[in-house]
Amino acid sequence: MDENRYAGFNLIGPLMNIVTVIMGVVAAYFLTIQSLKIELSAKAESAVVQTLDKKLNRIEVILTESVVSRDQFYEFTKDIEARLNRIELRLTQPTGEKRGDN
């Protein structure tokens, strides 16, 4: 009689082992999926960073090739100012027609 009373406990032990193994497999599955997601996102992020780096390098090259230095800009502004002064001088000088020498 005592054996019939403990018969249920003999089945619970192996059942608990099976449940534990199944839970371990499920946990391993989800951890593997999560680690794959993290790796893929890291690769995607590095690809985006590399693309942005290439674009920034192109912009830097364009800026260094097409932008003038401070000294060149200063000389350019002095030249433009001198030209504008000459034009203003010519416009302010009266010509023969404007003076009324008809």
mmCIF file of C-alpha atoms in Angstrom:
data_model
loop_
_atom_site.group_PDB
_atom_site.id
_atom_site.type_symbol
_atom_site.label_atom_id
_atom_site.label_comp_id
_atom_site.label_asym_id
_atom_site.label_seq_id
_atom_site.Cartn_x
_atom_site.Cartn_y
_atom_site.Cartn_z
ATOM 1 C CA MET A 1 0.000 0.000 0.000
ATOM 2 C CA ASP A 2 2.749 2.392 0.708
ATOM 3 C CA GLU A 3 4.080 1.771 -2.771
ATOM 4 C CA ASN A 4 0.838 2.955 -4.392
ATOM 5 C CA ARG A 5 0.919 6.124 -2.350
ATOM 6 C CA TYR A 6 4.404 7.101 -3.702
ATOM 7 C CA ALA A 7 3.778 6.000 -7.301
ATOM 8 C CA GLY A 8 2.945 9.582 -8.327
ATOM 9 C CA PHE A 9 6.319 10.837 -7.069
ATOM 10 C CA ASN A 10 8.134 8.406 -9.334
ATOM 11 C CA LEU A 11 6.530 10.088 -12.346
ATOM 12 C CA ILE A 12 7.044 13.663 -11.132
ATOM 13 C CA GLY A 13 10.847 13.396 -11.069
ATOM 14 C CA PRO A 14 11.329 12.456 -14.743
ATOM 15 C CA LEU A 15 8.549 14.879 -15.749
ATOM 16 C CA MET A 16 10.376 17.713 -13.975
ATOM 17 C CA ASN A 17 13.576 16.725 -15.776
ATOM 18 C CA ILE A 18 11.813 16.896 -19.160
ATOM 19 C CA VAL A 19 10.249 20.280 -18.307
ATOM 20 C CA THR A 20 13.658 21.609 -17.219
ATOM 21 C CA VAL A 21 15.303 20.405 -20.431
ATOM 22 C CA ILE A 22 12.533 21.968 -22.547
ATOM 23 C CA MET A 23 12.867 25.267 -20.697
ATOM 24 C CA GLY A 24 16.637 25.193 -21.234
ATOM 25 C CA VAL A 25 16.205 24.576 -24.959
ATOM 26 C CA VAL A 26 13.663 27.418 -25.230
ATOM 27 C CA ALA A 27 15.965 29.778 -23.315
ATOM 28 C CA ALA A 28 18.912 28.844 -25.536
ATOM 29 C CA TYR A 29 16.767 29.439 -28.635
ATOM 30 C CA PHE A 30 15.720 32.914 -27.523
ATOM 31 C CA LEU A 31 19.253 33.838 -26.433
ATOM 32 C CA THR A 32 20.594 32.736 -29.818
ATOM 33 C CA ILE A 33 17.979 34.804 -31.638
ATOM 34 C CA GLN A 34 18.753 37.821 -29.460
ATOM 35 C CA SER A 35 22.504 37.533 -30.022
ATOM 36 C CA LEU A 36 21.934 37.297 -33.781
ATOM 37 C CA LYS A 37 19.810 40.447 -33.664
ATOM 38 C CA ILE A 38 22.532 42.279 -31.762
ATOM 39 C CA GLU A 39 25.220 41.175 -34.223
ATOM 40 C CA LEU A 40 23.112 42.187 -37.221
ATOM 41 C CA SER A 41 22.339 45.582 -35.752
ATOM 42 C CA ALA A 42 26.026 46.143 -35.014
ATOM 43 C CA LYS A 43 26.936 45.262 -38.606
ATOM 44 C CA ALA A 44 24.209 47.534 -39.960
ATOM 45 C CA GLU A 45 25.372 50.348 -37.703
ATOM 46 C CA SER A 46 28.987 49.955 -38.813
ATOM 47 C CA ALA A 47 27.877 49.986 -42.454
ATOM 48 C CA VAL A 48 25.967 53.224 -41.879
ATOM 49 C CA VAL A 49 28.949 54.750 -40.100
ATOM 50 C CA GLN A 50 31.250 53.757 -42.965
ATOM 51 C CA THR A 51 28.872 55.293 -45.506
ATOM 52 C CA LEU A 52 28.682 58.530 -43.539
ATOM 53 C CA ASP A 53 32.463 58.553 -43.161
ATOM 54 C CA LYS A 54 32.910 58.231 -46.927
ATOM 55 C CA LYS A 55 30.451 61.067 -47.543
ATOM 56 C CA LEU A 56 32.217 63.286 -45.019
ATOM 57 C CA ASN A 57 35.573 62.542 -46.627
ATOM 58 C CA ARG A 58 34.162 63.577 -50.012
ATOM 59 C CA ILE A 59 32.834 66.806 -48.527
ATOM 60 C CA GLU A 60 36.200 67.534 -46.924
ATOM 61 C CA VAL A 61 37.971 66.995 -50.241
ATOM 62 C CA ILE A 62 35.525 69.299 -52.015
ATOM 63 C CA LEU A 63 35.982 71.963 -49.355
ATOM 64 C CA THR A 64 39.766 71.801 -49.398
ATOM 65 C CA GLU A 65 39.897 71.935 -53.195
ATOM 66 C CA SER A 66 37.348 74.668 -53.808
ATOM 67 C CA VAL A 67 37.634 76.972 -50.782
ATOM 68 C CA VAL A 68 40.173 79.785 -50.889
ATOM 69 C CA SER A 69 42.518 80.616 -48.068
ATOM 70 C CA ARG A 70 42.103 83.665 -45.853
ATOM 71 C CA ASP A 71 44.920 85.535 -47.601
ATOM 72 C CA GLN A 72 43.456 84.802 -51.033
ATOM 73 C CA PHE A 73 40.039 85.988 -49.888
ATOM 74 C CA TYR A 74 41.542 89.182 -48.417
ATOM 75 C CA GLU A 75 43.348 89.962 -51.700
ATOM 76 C CA PHE A 76 40.188 89.189 -53.669
ATOM 77 C CA THR A 77 38.149 91.612 -51.565
ATOM 78 C CA LYS A 78 40.811 94.324 -51.938
ATOM 79 C CA ASP A 79 40.799 93.812 -55.704
ATOM 80 C CA ILE A 80 37.001 93.993 -55.886
ATOM 81 C CA GLU A 81 36.994 97.102 -53.705
ATOM 82 C CA ALA A 82 39.574 98.783 -55.956
ATOM 83 C CA ARG A 83 37.518 97.953 -59.053
ATOM 84 C CA LEU A 84 34.346 99.284 -57.469
ATOM 85 C CA ASN A 85 36.151 102.487 -56.473
ATOM 86 C CA ARG A 86 37.312 102.994 -60.080
ATOM 87 C CA ILE A 87 33.777 102.415 -61.370
ATOM 88 C CA GLU A 88 32.392 104.865 -58.811
ATOM 89 C CA LEU A 89 35.032 107.426 -59.779
ATOM 90 C CA ARG A 90 34.119 107.128 -63.462
ATOM 91 C CA LEU A 91 30.436 107.468 -62.680
ATOM 92 C CA THR A 92 30.951 110.597 -60.566
ATOM 93 C CA GLN A 93 33.168 112.408 -63.116
ATOM 94 C CA PRO A 94 31.093 114.551 -65.431
ATOM 95 C CA THR A 95 31.376 113.791 -69.094
ATOM 96 C CA GLY A 96 31.063 116.261 -71.966
ATOM 97 C CA GLU A 97 27.410 115.433 -72.533
ATOM 98 C CA LYS A 98 26.496 115.801 -68.883
ATOM 99 C CA ARG A 99 28.222 119.169 -68.529
ATOM 100 C CA GLY A 100 26.051 120.770 -71.198
ATOM 101 C CA ASP A 101 28.790 121.397 -73.821
ATOM 102 C CA ASN A 102 26.443 121.113 -76.810
#
